[in-house]
mmCIF file of C-alpha atoms in Angstrom:
data_model
loop_
_atom_site.group_PDB
_atom_site.id
_atom_site.type_symbol
_atom_site.label_atom_id
_atom_site.label_comp_id
_atom_site.label_asym_id
_atom_site.label_seq_id
_atom_site.Cartn_x
_atom_site.Cartn_y
_atom_site.Cartn_z
ATOM 1 C CA MET A 45 -38.794 -155.597 80.774
ATOM 2 C CA VAL A 46 -38.204 -152.837 78.490
ATOM 3 C CA ASP A 47 -40.793 -151.795 76.233
ATOM 4 C CA SER A 48 -39.386 -150.714 72.761
ATOM 5 C CA ALA A 49 -42.379 -149.221 71.081
ATOM 6 C CA ARG A 50 -42.533 -145.771 70.905
ATOM 7 C CA GLU A 51 -45.343 -143.087 69.564
ATOM 8 C CA VAL A 52 -46.083 -143.453 66.157
ATOM 9 C CA ARG A 53 -46.407 -139.399 64.664
ATOM 10 C CA ASN A 54 -46.699 -140.238 61.311
ATOM 11 C CA GLU A 55 -50.145 -143.000 60.499
ATOM 12 C CA ARG A 56 -50.075 -142.667 56.700
ATOM 13 C CA LEU A 57 -45.797 -142.995 56.700
ATOM 14 C CA ALA A 58 -45.881 -145.309 59.118
ATOM 15 C CA ARG A 59 -48.537 -147.708 57.208
ATOM 16 C CA ILE A 60 -46.363 -147.072 53.360
ATOM 17 C CA LEU A 61 -43.108 -147.875 54.270
ATOM 18 C CA PRO A 62 -43.232 -150.923 55.554
ATOM 19 C CA GLU A 63 -45.602 -152.000 52.831
ATOM 20 C CA ALA A 64 -42.975 -150.290 51.017
ATOM 21 C CA LEU A 65 -40.136 -151.935 51.843
ATOM 22 C CA GLU A 66 -41.679 -155.271 51.811
ATOM 23 C CA ALA A 67 -42.049 -154.586 47.947
ATOM 24 C CA LEU A 68 -37.827 -154.041 47.735
ATOM 25 C CA HIS A 69 -36.643 -156.690 49.773
ATOM 26 C CA GLU A 70 -38.642 -158.823 47.607
ATOM 27 C CA ILE A 71 -37.242 -157.648 44.340
ATOM 28 C CA ILE A 72 -34.094 -157.562 45.732
ATOM 29 C CA GLU A 73 -34.838 -161.230 47.311
ATOM 30 C CA ARG A 74 -35.904 -162.263 44.171
ATOM 31 C CA HIS A 75 -33.030 -160.971 41.600
ATOM 32 C CA ARG A 76 -30.629 -162.381 43.931
ATOM 33 C CA ILE A 77 -29.042 -158.616 44.384
ATOM 34 C CA THR A 78 -25.399 -159.162 45.423
ATOM 35 C CA GLU A 79 -23.782 -156.467 48.334
ATOM 36 C CA ARG A 80 -21.610 -155.239 45.557
ATOM 37 C CA GLU A 81 -24.472 -154.076 43.306
ATOM 38 C CA TRP A 82 -26.581 -153.022 46.556
ATOM 39 C CA LEU A 83 -23.350 -150.286 47.630
ATOM 40 C CA ALA A 84 -23.596 -149.646 43.660
ATOM 41 C CA VAL A 85 -27.184 -148.492 44.472
ATOM 42 C CA LEU A 86 -26.497 -146.315 47.304
ATOM 43 C CA ASP A 87 -23.479 -144.618 45.440
ATOM 44 C CA PHE A 88 -25.813 -143.694 42.475
ATOM 45 C CA LEU A 89 -28.339 -142.449 44.420
ATOM 46 C CA THR A 90 -25.999 -140.393 46.558
ATOM 47 C CA GLU A 91 -24.173 -138.961 43.487
ATOM 48 C CA VAL A 92 -27.984 -138.114 42.294
ATOM 49 C CA GLY A 93 -28.258 -135.727 45.549
ATOM 50 C CA LYS A 94 -25.107 -134.475 44.937
ATOM 51 C CA LYS A 95 -25.895 -133.269 41.186
ATOM 52 C CA ASP A 96 -29.775 -132.334 42.309
ATOM 53 C CA GLU A 97 -31.056 -134.669 39.767
ATOM 54 C CA PHE A 98 -34.120 -136.926 42.270
ATOM 55 C CA VAL A 99 -36.241 -134.520 40.331
ATOM 56 C CA LEU A 100 -35.719 -135.786 36.812
ATOM 57 C CA LEU A 101 -35.416 -138.956 37.973
ATOM 58 C CA SER A 102 -38.722 -139.030 39.218
ATOM 59 C CA ASP A 103 -39.481 -137.749 35.831
ATOM 60 C CA VAL A 104 -37.367 -140.309 33.913
ATOM 61 C CA THR A 105 -38.691 -143.179 36.114
ATOM 62 C CA LYS A 106 -42.642 -141.547 34.936
ATOM 63 C CA THR A 107 -42.792 -141.568 38.971
ATOM 64 C CA SER A 108 -43.578 -138.169 38.617
ATOM 65 C CA VAL A 109 -46.746 -137.971 36.233
ATOM 66 C CA LEU A 110 -47.978 -141.072 37.936
ATOM 67 C CA VAL A 111 -48.026 -139.243 41.287
ATOM 68 C CA ASP A 112 -49.585 -136.080 39.631
ATOM 69 C CA SER A 113 -52.341 -137.892 37.731
ATOM 70 C CA ILE A 114 -52.928 -139.278 41.652
ATOM 71 C CA THR A 115 -53.453 -135.786 42.824
ATOM 72 C CA HIS A 116 -54.745 -133.892 40.197
ATOM 73 C CA GLU A 117 -58.363 -135.904 39.438
ATOM 74 C CA ASP A 118 -60.578 -133.718 37.507
ATOM 75 C CA GLY A 119 -62.325 -134.190 34.326
ATOM 76 C CA ALA A 120 -63.277 -130.806 34.474
ATOM 77 C CA ALA A 121 -60.623 -128.696 34.381
ATOM 78 C CA THR A 122 -57.714 -128.745 32.347
ATOM 79 C CA PRO A 123 -55.622 -132.292 32.845
ATOM 80 C CA SER A 124 -52.146 -131.183 34.606
ATOM 81 C CA ASP A 125 -48.837 -132.140 33.863
ATOM 82 C CA VAL A 126 -45.754 -132.307 35.680
ATOM 83 C CA GLU A 127 -43.481 -129.246 36.351
ATOM 84 C CA GLY A 128 -40.357 -130.676 35.839
ATOM 85 C CA PRO A 129 -36.833 -129.483 36.718
ATOM 86 C CA LEU A 130 -36.527 -126.562 34.798
ATOM 87 C CA TYR A 131 -39.461 -124.033 35.706
ATOM 88 C CA ARG A 132 -37.343 -120.817 37.701
ATOM 89 C CA GLU A 133 -39.159 -118.628 40.360
ATOM 90 C CA ASN A 134 -39.232 -114.803 39.597
ATOM 91 C CA PRO A 135 -39.725 -114.842 36.281
ATOM 92 C CA PRO A 136 -39.637 -111.462 34.264
ATOM 93 C CA TRP A 137 -43.021 -109.973 33.875
ATOM 94 C CA ARG A 138 -44.302 -109.670 30.440
ATOM 95 C CA GLU A 139 -46.700 -106.686 29.607
ATOM 96 C CA ARG A 140 -48.748 -106.919 26.920
ATOM 97 C CA PRO A 141 -48.459 -107.040 23.826
ATOM 98 C CA VAL A 142 -46.947 -110.309 25.159
ATOM 99 C CA LYS A 143 -43.495 -111.575 23.867
ATOM 100 C CA ILE A 144 -41.348 -113.561 25.990
ATOM 101 C CA TYR A 145 -37.948 -114.174 23.904
ATOM 102 C CA GLU A 146 -35.124 -111.689 23.204
ATOM 103 C CA GLU A 147 -33.423 -112.395 19.830
ATOM 104 C CA TYR A 148 -30.402 -114.205 19.459
ATOM 105 C CA GLU A 149 -27.844 -116.062 17.501
ATOM 106 C CA GLY A 150 -29.245 -119.074 16.036
ATOM 107 C CA ILE A 151 -33.048 -117.306 16.593
ATOM 108 C CA GLU A 152 -33.742 -116.974 12.505
ATOM 109 C CA GLU A 153 -34.484 -121.099 12.453
ATOM 110 C CA GLY A 154 -37.716 -120.871 14.376
ATOM 111 C CA ASP A 155 -41.131 -119.733 13.477
ATOM 112 C CA VAL A 156 -42.984 -117.511 15.078
ATOM 113 C CA LEU A 157 -46.120 -118.616 16.950
ATOM 114 C CA PHE A 158 -49.441 -116.894 19.455
ATOM 115 C CA VAL A 159 -50.481 -119.200 21.655
ATOM 116 C CA ARG A 160 -53.957 -117.524 22.948
ATOM 117 C CA GLY A 161 -57.181 -118.905 24.854
ATOM 118 C CA ARG A 162 -59.491 -118.183 27.243
ATOM 119 C CA VAL A 163 -58.905 -118.912 30.909
ATOM 120 C CA THR A 164 -61.965 -119.545 33.097
ATOM 121 C CA SER A 165 -63.295 -121.784 36.377
ATOM 122 C CA THR A 166 -64.562 -125.201 35.239
ATOM 123 C CA ASP A 167 -68.234 -123.842 35.016
ATOM 124 C CA GLY A 168 -67.328 -121.246 32.442
ATOM 125 C CA THR A 169 -66.644 -118.393 34.675
ATOM 126 C CA PRO A 170 -64.002 -115.978 33.226
ATOM 127 C CA LEU A 171 -61.020 -115.803 35.415
ATOM 128 C CA GLY A 172 -59.915 -111.941 34.844
ATOM 129 C CA GLY A 173 -57.249 -111.869 37.460
ATOM 130 C CA ALA A 174 -55.824 -115.160 36.617
ATOM 131 C CA VAL A 175 -51.647 -115.127 35.891
ATOM 132 C CA LEU A 176 -49.890 -117.165 33.507
ATOM 133 C CA ASP A 177 -46.289 -118.282 33.828
ATOM 134 C CA VAL A 178 -44.717 -119.853 30.680
ATOM 135 C CA TRP A 179 -41.325 -121.472 29.486
ATOM 136 C CA GLN A 180 -40.084 -123.356 27.262
ATOM 137 C CA THR A 181 -37.042 -124.347 24.848
ATOM 138 C CA GLY A 182 -36.261 -121.868 22.142
ATOM 139 C CA PRO A 183 -36.352 -122.999 18.813
ATOM 140 C CA THR A 184 -32.990 -124.367 18.819
ATOM 141 C CA GLY A 185 -34.286 -126.806 21.508
ATOM 142 C CA GLY A 186 -32.070 -125.095 24.739
ATOM 143 C CA TYR A 187 -33.690 -124.122 27.676
ATOM 144 C CA ASP A 188 -31.973 -120.565 28.274
ATOM 145 C CA VAL A 189 -30.243 -121.778 31.382
ATOM 146 C CA TRP A 190 -28.306 -124.142 29.265
ATOM 147 C CA ASP A 191 -27.701 -122.070 25.660
ATOM 148 C CA GLU A 192 -24.702 -119.411 26.970
ATOM 149 C CA ARG A 193 -26.490 -117.921 23.173
ATOM 150 C CA GLN A 194 -29.873 -116.792 25.136
ATOM 151 C CA PRO A 195 -30.503 -114.203 27.284
ATOM 152 C CA ASP A 196 -31.475 -114.637 30.932
ATOM 153 C CA TYR A 197 -35.032 -115.431 31.486
ATOM 154 C CA ASN A 198 -35.117 -116.133 27.416
ATOM 155 C CA PHE A 199 -38.514 -118.028 27.202
ATOM 156 C CA ARG A 200 -40.144 -117.393 30.107
ATOM 157 C CA GLY A 201 -42.822 -114.876 31.555
ATOM 158 C CA ARG A 202 -45.989 -113.848 33.619
ATOM 159 C CA PHE A 203 -48.271 -112.015 32.312
ATOM 160 C CA GLY A 204 -51.942 -110.706 33.250
ATOM 161 C CA VAL A 205 -55.033 -112.143 31.030
ATOM 162 C CA GLU A 206 -57.942 -109.495 29.749
ATOM 163 C CA GLU A 207 -61.168 -108.794 32.058
ATOM 164 C CA ASP A 208 -62.746 -111.645 29.657
ATOM 165 C CA GLY A 209 -60.124 -114.463 31.148
ATOM 166 C CA SER A 210 -58.061 -114.045 27.696
ATOM 167 C CA TYR A 211 -54.525 -114.127 26.330
ATOM 168 C CA GLU A 212 -52.368 -114.003 23.858
ATOM 169 C CA PHE A 213 -48.663 -114.341 24.082
ATOM 170 C CA GLN A 214 -45.748 -114.098 21.487
ATOM 171 C CA THR A 215 -43.169 -117.260 21.237
ATOM 172 C CA MET A 216 -41.942 -119.467 18.835
ATOM 173 C CA VAL A 217 -42.255 -123.080 17.969
ATOM 174 C CA PRO A 218 -40.256 -125.005 20.370
ATOM 175 C CA LYS A 219 -38.248 -128.201 19.069
ATOM 176 C CA PRO A 220 -37.532 -131.770 20.985
ATOM 177 C CA TYR A 221 -34.878 -131.906 23.242
ATOM 178 C CA THR A 222 -33.268 -134.271 25.672
ATOM 179 C CA VAL A 223 -33.073 -134.564 29.136
ATOM 180 C CA PRO A 224 -30.268 -133.617 30.729
ATOM 181 C CA THR A 225 -27.760 -136.907 29.923
ATOM 182 C CA ASP A 226 -23.981 -135.884 31.465
ATOM 183 C CA GLY A 227 -24.775 -136.690 34.523
ATOM 184 C CA PRO A 228 -25.885 -140.149 37.181
ATOM 185 C CA VAL A 229 -29.784 -139.776 35.900
ATOM 186 C CA GLY A 230 -28.174 -140.087 32.050
ATOM 187 C CA ARG A 231 -25.901 -143.143 32.328
ATOM 188 C CA LEU A 232 -29.151 -144.628 34.229
ATOM 189 C CA LEU A 233 -30.984 -143.753 30.900
ATOM 190 C CA GLU A 234 -27.842 -145.329 28.484
ATOM 191 C CA ALA A 235 -27.412 -148.577 31.053
ATOM 192 C CA ILE A 236 -30.939 -149.661 30.035
ATOM 193 C CA GLY A 237 -31.866 -148.884 26.611
ATOM 194 C CA GLN A 238 -33.958 -145.848 27.236
ATOM 195 C CA HIS A 239 -34.011 -142.301 24.969
ATOM 196 C CA PRO A 240 -33.883 -139.163 26.605
ATOM 197 C CA TRP A 241 -35.663 -137.102 24.386
ATOM 198 C CA ARG A 242 -39.206 -135.137 25.258
ATOM 199 C CA PRO A 243 -41.173 -134.049 22.783
ATOM 200 C CA ALA A 244 -41.575 -130.076 21.598
ATOM 201 C CA HIS A 245 -44.149 -128.631 24.594
ATOM 202 C CA ILE A 246 -44.893 -124.965 26.511
ATOM 203 C CA HIS A 247 -44.947 -125.109 30.084
ATOM 204 C CA PHE A 248 -47.988 -123.466 31.209
ATOM 205 C CA LYS A 249 -48.539 -122.628 35.738
ATOM 206 C CA VAL A 250 -51.868 -120.862 36.149
ATOM 207 C CA GLU A 251 -53.167 -119.099 38.874
ATOM 208 C CA ALA A 252 -56.269 -117.208 40.039
ATOM 209 C CA GLU A 253 -58.033 -116.359 42.840
ATOM 210 C CA GLY A 254 -60.085 -118.781 44.628
ATOM 211 C CA HIS A 255 -58.839 -121.891 42.567
ATOM 212 C CA GLU A 256 -56.427 -124.232 42.471
ATOM 213 C CA THR A 257 -53.107 -123.288 40.813
ATOM 214 C CA LEU A 258 -52.529 -125.094 37.358
ATOM 215 C CA THR A 259 -49.441 -127.276 36.229
ATOM 216 C CA THR A 260 -49.944 -128.378 32.881
ATOM 217 C CA GLN A 261 -48.229 -128.816 29.301
ATOM 218 C CA VAL A 262 -48.842 -128.123 25.886
ATOM 219 C CA PHE A 263 -47.823 -130.905 23.002
ATOM 220 C CA PHE A 264 -47.945 -130.584 18.902
ATOM 221 C CA PRO A 265 -49.224 -133.050 16.595
ATOM 222 C CA GLY A 266 -46.867 -134.866 14.289
ATOM 223 C CA ASP A 267 -43.911 -134.715 17.134
ATOM 224 C CA PRO A 268 -41.762 -137.731 16.468
ATOM 225 C CA TYR A 269 -42.243 -138.026 20.760
ATOM 226 C CA LEU A 270 -45.509 -137.496 20.902
ATOM 227 C CA GLU A 271 -45.995 -141.245 21.650
ATOM 228 C CA ASN A 272 -42.865 -142.024 23.265
ATOM 229 C CA ASP A 273 -42.018 -138.909 25.337
ATOM 230 C CA THR A 274 -39.109 -140.167 28.034
ATOM 231 C CA ILE A 275 -41.010 -139.378 31.080
ATOM 232 C CA GLY A 276 -43.985 -139.931 29.673
ATOM 233 C CA ALA A 277 -46.245 -136.379 30.153
ATOM 234 C CA VAL A 278 -48.043 -136.648 26.873
ATOM 235 C CA LYS A 279 -52.115 -136.787 27.155
ATOM 236 C CA PRO A 280 -54.137 -136.542 24.547
ATOM 237 C CA GLU A 281 -55.684 -133.754 26.275
ATOM 238 C CA LEU A 282 -53.257 -132.029 25.751
ATOM 239 C CA VAL A 283 -52.520 -131.596 21.848
ATOM 240 C CA ARG A 284 -52.951 -128.526 20.421
ATOM 241 C CA PRO A 285 -52.727 -128.194 16.256
ATOM 242 C CA LEU A 286 -50.431 -125.756 15.119
ATOM 243 C CA GLU A 287 -52.683 -123.132 12.139
ATOM 244 C CA ARG A 288 -49.776 -121.662 9.838
ATOM 245 C CA CYS A 289 -50.844 -117.635 8.819
ATOM 246 C CA GLU A 290 -49.473 -116.840 5.546
ATOM 247 C CA ASP A 291 -52.262 -113.895 4.992
ATOM 248 C CA GLY A 292 -50.323 -110.773 3.963
ATOM 249 C CA GLU A 293 -52.340 -108.471 5.948
ATOM 250 C CA GLU A 294 -52.178 -110.249 8.883
ATOM 251 C CA ILE A 295 -48.927 -110.802 9.113
ATOM 252 C CA SER A 296 -47.654 -107.012 8.277
ATOM 253 C CA ARG A 297 -50.363 -106.010 11.094
ATOM 254 C CA ARG A 298 -48.089 -108.222 13.413
ATOM 255 C CA GLY A 299 -44.911 -106.796 12.106
ATOM 256 C CA LEU A 300 -44.174 -109.437 10.682
ATOM 257 C CA ASP A 301 -41.830 -110.477 7.700
ATOM 258 C CA ALA A 302 -43.157 -114.371 7.815
ATOM 259 C CA PRO A 303 -45.293 -116.394 7.692
ATOM 260 C CA PHE A 304 -46.278 -117.743 11.621
ATOM 261 C CA TYR A 305 -48.621 -119.752 13.785
ATOM 262 C CA THR A 306 -50.438 -119.573 16.023
ATOM 263 C CA CYS A 307 -51.752 -122.168 18.552
ATOM 264 C CA ASP A 308 -55.205 -122.150 20.284
ATOM 265 C CA PHE A 309 -55.109 -122.841 24.621
ATOM 266 C CA ASP A 310 -58.533 -122.809 26.446
ATOM 267 C CA ILE A 311 -57.766 -122.820 30.356
ATOM 268 C CA LYS A 312 -60.217 -123.821 32.719
ATOM 269 C CA LEU A 313 -58.927 -123.991 36.145
ATOM 270 C CA LYS A 314 -60.868 -126.251 39.672
ATOM 271 C CA PRO A 315 -62.298 -123.473 41.957
ATOM 272 C CA ALA A 316 -60.584 -124.270 45.596
ATOM 273 C CA THR A 317 -61.704 -126.413 48.017
ATOM 274 C CA ARG A 318 -63.397 -124.137 50.876
ATOM 275 C CA GLY A 319 -62.021 -124.633 54.482
#
Protein backbone atom coordinates (compact mmCIF):
# COMPACT_ATOMS: atom_id res chain seq x y z
CA MET A 1 0.00 0.00 0.00
CA VAL A 2 1.37 3.40 -1.00
CA ASP A 3 1.40 6.08 1.72
CA SER A 4 0.35 9.33 -0.02
CA ALA A 5 0.96 11.52 3.05
CA ARG A 6 3.83 13.97 2.73
CA GLU A 7 5.79 15.96 5.25
CA VAL A 8 4.10 19.21 6.33
CA ARG A 9 6.57 22.04 5.77
CA ASN A 10 4.36 24.92 6.88
CA GLU A 11 2.23 24.09 9.90
CA ARG A 12 0.41 27.43 9.95
CA LEU A 13 -0.52 27.21 6.27
CA ALA A 14 -1.63 23.61 6.75
CA ARG A 15 -4.01 24.78 9.51
CA ILE A 16 -5.41 27.86 7.80
CA LEU A 17 -5.84 26.70 4.19
CA PRO A 18 -8.40 23.94 4.89
CA GLU A 19 -10.53 26.40 6.87
CA ALA A 20 -10.31 28.99 4.08
CA LEU A 21 -11.30 26.41 1.49
CA GLU A 22 -14.14 25.16 3.67
CA ALA A 23 -15.49 28.72 3.96
CA LEU A 24 -15.16 29.27 0.21
CA HIS A 25 -16.85 25.98 -0.63
CA GLU A 26 -19.69 26.78 1.77
CA ILE A 27 -20.31 30.11 0.01
CA ILE A 28 -20.20 28.47 -3.42
CA GLU A 29 -22.71 25.84 -2.36
CA ARG A 30 -25.01 28.26 -0.50
CA HIS A 31 -25.24 30.60 -3.49
CA ARG A 32 -25.22 27.77 -6.07
CA ILE A 33 -22.31 29.29 -8.01
CA THR A 34 -22.31 28.02 -11.59
CA GLU A 35 -19.34 26.94 -13.66
CA ARG A 36 -19.73 30.03 -15.83
CA GLU A 37 -19.69 32.31 -12.79
CA TRP A 38 -16.64 30.60 -11.31
CA LEU A 39 -14.73 30.91 -14.59
CA ALA A 40 -15.61 34.62 -14.56
CA VAL A 41 -14.09 34.88 -11.07
CA LEU A 42 -10.89 33.19 -12.26
CA ASP A 43 -10.71 35.46 -15.31
CA PHE A 44 -11.17 38.50 -13.05
CA LEU A 45 -8.38 37.43 -10.69
CA THR A 46 -6.10 36.73 -13.65
CA GLU A 47 -6.70 40.25 -14.97
CA VAL A 48 -6.14 41.72 -11.50
CA GLY A 49 -2.73 40.06 -11.48
CA LYS A 50 -1.85 41.26 -14.99
CA LYS A 51 -2.83 44.84 -14.08
CA ASP A 52 -0.94 44.65 -10.76
CA GLU A 53 -4.08 45.50 -8.76
CA PHE A 54 -3.99 42.89 -6.02
CA VAL A 55 -3.00 45.47 -3.38
CA LEU A 56 -5.85 47.68 -4.60
CA LEU A 57 -8.25 44.74 -4.42
CA SER A 58 -7.09 43.99 -0.89
CA ASP A 59 -7.65 47.64 0.02
CA VAL A 60 -11.17 48.12 -1.37
CA THR A 61 -12.36 44.86 0.17
CA LYS A 62 -11.10 46.32 3.49
CA THR A 63 -8.89 43.26 3.96
CA SER A 64 -5.71 45.34 4.15
CA VAL A 65 -7.08 47.37 7.06
CA LEU A 66 -8.15 44.21 8.92
CA VAL A 67 -4.73 42.57 8.55
CA ASP A 68 -2.98 45.81 9.55
CA SER A 69 -5.07 46.10 12.72
CA ILE A 70 -4.27 42.50 13.69
CA THR A 71 -0.55 42.94 12.99
CA HIS A 72 -0.11 46.21 14.90
CA GLU A 73 -1.88 46.07 18.24
CA ASP A 74 -0.26 48.52 20.65
CA GLY A 75 -2.36 51.24 22.26
CA ALA A 76 0.69 53.19 23.44
CA ALA A 77 2.09 53.81 19.95
CA THR A 78 0.56 55.95 17.21
CA PRO A 79 -1.98 53.78 15.36
CA SER A 80 -0.70 52.25 12.16
CA ASP A 81 -2.55 52.32 8.85
CA VAL A 82 -2.21 50.69 5.45
CA GLU A 83 0.54 51.72 3.05
CA GLY A 84 -1.61 51.45 -0.07
CA PRO A 85 -0.45 50.80 -3.63
CA LEU A 86 0.94 54.28 -4.39
CA TYR A 87 4.09 54.36 -2.27
CA ARG A 88 7.30 54.87 -4.28
CA GLU A 89 10.69 53.65 -3.13
CA ASN A 90 13.60 56.08 -2.70
CA PRO A 91 11.81 59.44 -2.74
CA PRO A 92 14.11 62.50 -2.74
CA TRP A 93 15.78 63.57 0.48
CA ARG A 94 14.45 66.99 1.51
CA GLU A 95 16.75 69.35 3.40
CA ARG A 96 15.49 71.86 6.00
CA PRO A 97 13.35 73.87 5.74
CA VAL A 98 11.53 70.88 4.31
CA LYS A 99 9.21 71.46 1.37
CA ILE A 100 7.94 68.36 -0.42
CA TYR A 101 6.61 69.86 -3.64
CA GLU A 102 7.51 71.99 -6.62
CA GLU A 103 5.25 74.45 -8.40
CA TYR A 104 3.19 73.25 -11.36
CA GLU A 105 0.20 74.34 -13.42
CA GLY A 106 -2.94 74.25 -11.31
CA ILE A 107 -1.21 74.30 -7.93
CA GLU A 108 -2.65 77.75 -7.20
CA GLU A 109 -5.93 75.96 -6.46
CA GLY A 110 -4.52 74.73 -3.17
CA ASP A 111 -3.65 76.05 0.28
CA VAL A 112 -0.22 75.85 1.86
CA LEU A 113 -0.03 73.53 4.87
CA PHE A 114 2.70 73.11 7.48
CA VAL A 115 2.62 69.75 9.27
CA ARG A 116 4.62 69.64 12.49
CA GLY A 117 5.11 67.55 15.59
CA ARG A 118 7.57 65.42 17.57
CA VAL A 119 8.71 61.83 17.13
CA THR A 120 9.19 60.00 20.43
CA SER A 121 9.27 56.51 21.83
CA THR A 122 6.14 55.32 23.63
CA ASP A 123 7.72 56.41 26.94
CA GLY A 124 8.16 59.97 25.67
CA THR A 125 11.89 59.78 24.88
CA PRO A 126 12.68 62.02 21.86
CA LEU A 127 13.97 60.10 18.82
CA GLY A 128 16.40 62.55 17.25
CA GLY A 129 17.59 60.04 14.66
CA ALA A 130 14.13 59.37 13.24
CA VAL A 131 13.46 59.66 9.50
CA LEU A 132 10.06 60.51 8.02
CA ASP A 133 8.93 59.41 4.57
CA VAL A 134 5.73 61.19 3.44
CA TRP A 135 3.58 61.10 0.33
CA GLN A 136 0.21 62.51 -0.71
CA THR A 137 -1.90 63.86 -3.56
CA GLY A 138 -1.54 67.40 -4.77
CA PRO A 139 -4.27 70.03 -4.27
CA THR A 140 -5.83 69.04 -7.60
CA GLY A 141 -6.51 65.55 -6.24
CA GLY A 142 -3.85 63.59 -8.08
CA TYR A 143 -0.63 61.75 -7.27
CA ASP A 144 2.45 62.49 -9.33
CA VAL A 145 2.11 59.08 -11.02
CA TRP A 146 -1.33 60.12 -12.36
CA ASP A 147 -1.02 63.86 -12.89
CA GLU A 148 1.21 64.59 -15.89
CA ARG A 149 1.46 68.26 -14.86
CA GLN A 150 3.41 67.41 -11.72
CA PRO A 151 7.19 66.92 -11.55
CA ASP A 152 8.37 63.39 -10.76
CA TYR A 153 8.20 62.55 -7.03
CA ASN A 154 6.14 65.66 -6.32
CA PHE A 155 4.47 65.70 -2.89
CA ARG A 156 6.85 62.99 -1.73
CA GLY A 157 10.01 63.12 0.34
CA ARG A 158 12.21 61.79 3.14
CA PHE A 159 13.77 63.94 5.84
CA GLY A 160 15.19 63.78 9.34
CA VAL A 161 13.94 65.29 12.58
CA GLU A 162 15.66 67.66 14.99
CA GLU A 163 17.60 66.36 18.01
CA ASP A 164 14.55 66.87 20.22
CA GLY A 165 12.45 64.79 17.82
CA SER A 166 10.63 67.79 16.35
CA TYR A 167 9.87 68.14 12.67
CA GLU A 168 8.02 70.40 10.27
CA PHE A 169 7.42 70.22 6.54
CA GLN A 170 5.67 72.41 4.03
CA THR A 171 3.08 70.84 1.76
CA MET A 172 -0.42 71.72 0.56
CA VAL A 173 -3.81 70.66 1.88
CA PRO A 174 -4.66 67.44 -0.01
CA LYS A 175 -8.06 66.76 -1.56
CA PRO A 176 -10.26 63.67 -1.68
CA TYR A 177 -9.61 61.44 -4.67
CA THR A 178 -10.76 58.20 -6.24
CA VAL A 179 -8.76 55.00 -6.27
CA PRO A 180 -7.94 53.82 -9.82
CA THR A 181 -11.15 52.87 -11.61
CA ASP A 182 -9.93 52.09 -15.13
CA GLY A 183 -9.05 48.44 -14.40
CA PRO A 184 -10.75 45.28 -13.14
CA VAL A 185 -11.06 46.53 -9.54
CA GLY A 186 -12.82 49.65 -10.80
CA ARG A 187 -15.32 47.48 -12.70
CA LEU A 188 -15.88 45.44 -9.54
CA LEU A 189 -16.67 48.57 -7.51
CA GLU A 190 -19.13 49.72 -10.15
CA ALA A 191 -20.79 46.30 -10.31
CA ILE A 192 -21.45 46.17 -6.55
CA GLY A 193 -22.31 49.87 -6.17
CA GLN A 194 -19.32 50.80 -4.00
CA HIS A 195 -17.97 54.33 -4.52
CA PRO A 196 -14.21 54.72 -5.21
CA TRP A 197 -13.53 57.81 -3.08
CA ARG A 198 -10.93 58.24 -0.36
CA PRO A 199 -10.91 61.19 2.08
CA ALA A 200 -8.00 63.62 1.92
CA HIS A 201 -4.97 62.31 3.81
CA ILE A 202 -1.19 62.30 4.09
CA HIS A 203 0.80 59.06 4.29
CA PHE A 204 3.67 58.68 6.79
CA LYS A 205 6.35 56.04 7.14
CA VAL A 206 8.54 56.68 10.19
CA GLU A 207 11.78 54.88 11.10
CA ALA A 208 14.05 55.16 14.12
CA GLU A 209 16.81 52.92 15.41
CA GLY A 210 15.63 50.38 17.98
CA HIS A 211 11.98 50.91 17.10
CA GLU A 212 9.43 49.30 14.85
CA THR A 213 8.77 51.18 11.61
CA LEU A 214 5.40 52.88 11.65
CA THR A 215 3.26 53.30 8.54
CA THR A 216 0.22 55.49 9.06
CA GLN A 217 -2.01 58.20 7.62
CA VAL A 218 -3.37 61.54 8.82
CA PHE A 219 -6.91 62.70 8.01
CA PHE A 220 -8.75 66.00 8.51
CA PRO A 221 -12.16 66.85 10.03
CA GLY A 222 -15.05 67.80 7.79
CA ASP A 223 -14.04 65.67 4.81
CA PRO A 224 -17.13 64.32 2.98
CA TYR A 225 -15.65 60.81 2.87
CA LEU A 226 -14.28 60.66 6.41
CA GLU A 227 -17.09 58.34 7.52
CA ASN A 228 -17.21 56.39 4.25
CA ASP A 229 -13.67 55.74 3.07
CA THR A 230 -13.78 53.16 0.28
CA ILE A 231 -10.96 51.19 1.92
CA GLY A 232 -12.14 51.78 5.51
CA ALA A 233 -8.80 53.14 6.72
CA VAL A 234 -9.93 56.13 8.80
CA LYS A 235 -9.20 55.83 12.53
CA PRO A 236 -10.46 58.52 14.94
CA GLU A 237 -7.01 58.83 16.54
CA LEU A 238 -5.54 59.82 13.15
CA VAL A 239 -7.95 62.69 12.44
CA ARG A 240 -6.13 65.95 13.11
CA PRO A 241 -7.57 69.51 12.91
CA LEU A 242 -6.31 72.12 10.48
CA GLU A 243 -5.67 75.59 11.93
CA ARG A 244 -5.84 78.60 9.60
CA CYS A 245 -3.23 81.32 10.10
CA GLU A 246 -4.11 84.83 8.91
CA ASP A 247 -1.40 86.68 10.86
CA GLY A 248 0.28 88.99 8.35
CA GLU A 249 3.63 88.98 10.16
CA GLU A 250 3.76 85.20 10.31
CA ILE A 251 2.69 84.91 6.67
CA SER A 252 5.52 87.25 5.67
CA ARG A 253 8.04 85.44 7.89
CA ARG A 254 7.33 82.23 6.05
CA GLY A 255 7.76 83.91 2.66
CA LEU A 256 4.11 83.52 1.70
CA ASP A 257 1.57 85.98 0.34
CA ALA A 258 -1.65 84.36 1.56
CA PRO A 259 -3.04 82.70 4.71
CA PHE A 260 -1.91 79.12 5.34
CA TYR A 261 -2.83 76.12 7.49
CA THR A 262 -1.02 74.17 10.18
CA CYS A 263 -1.56 70.63 11.43
CA ASP A 264 0.01 69.17 14.59
CA PHE A 265 0.81 65.46 14.53
CA ASP A 266 2.97 63.91 17.26
CA ILE A 267 4.22 60.40 16.52
CA LYS A 268 5.02 57.66 19.06
CA LEU A 269 7.01 54.62 17.96
CA LYS A 270 6.97 51.20 19.59
CA PRO A 271 10.38 49.88 20.76
CA ALA A 272 11.47 46.89 18.70
CA THR A 273 11.13 43.47 20.33
CA ARG A 274 14.56 42.19 21.33
CA GLY A 275 15.61 38.95 19.69
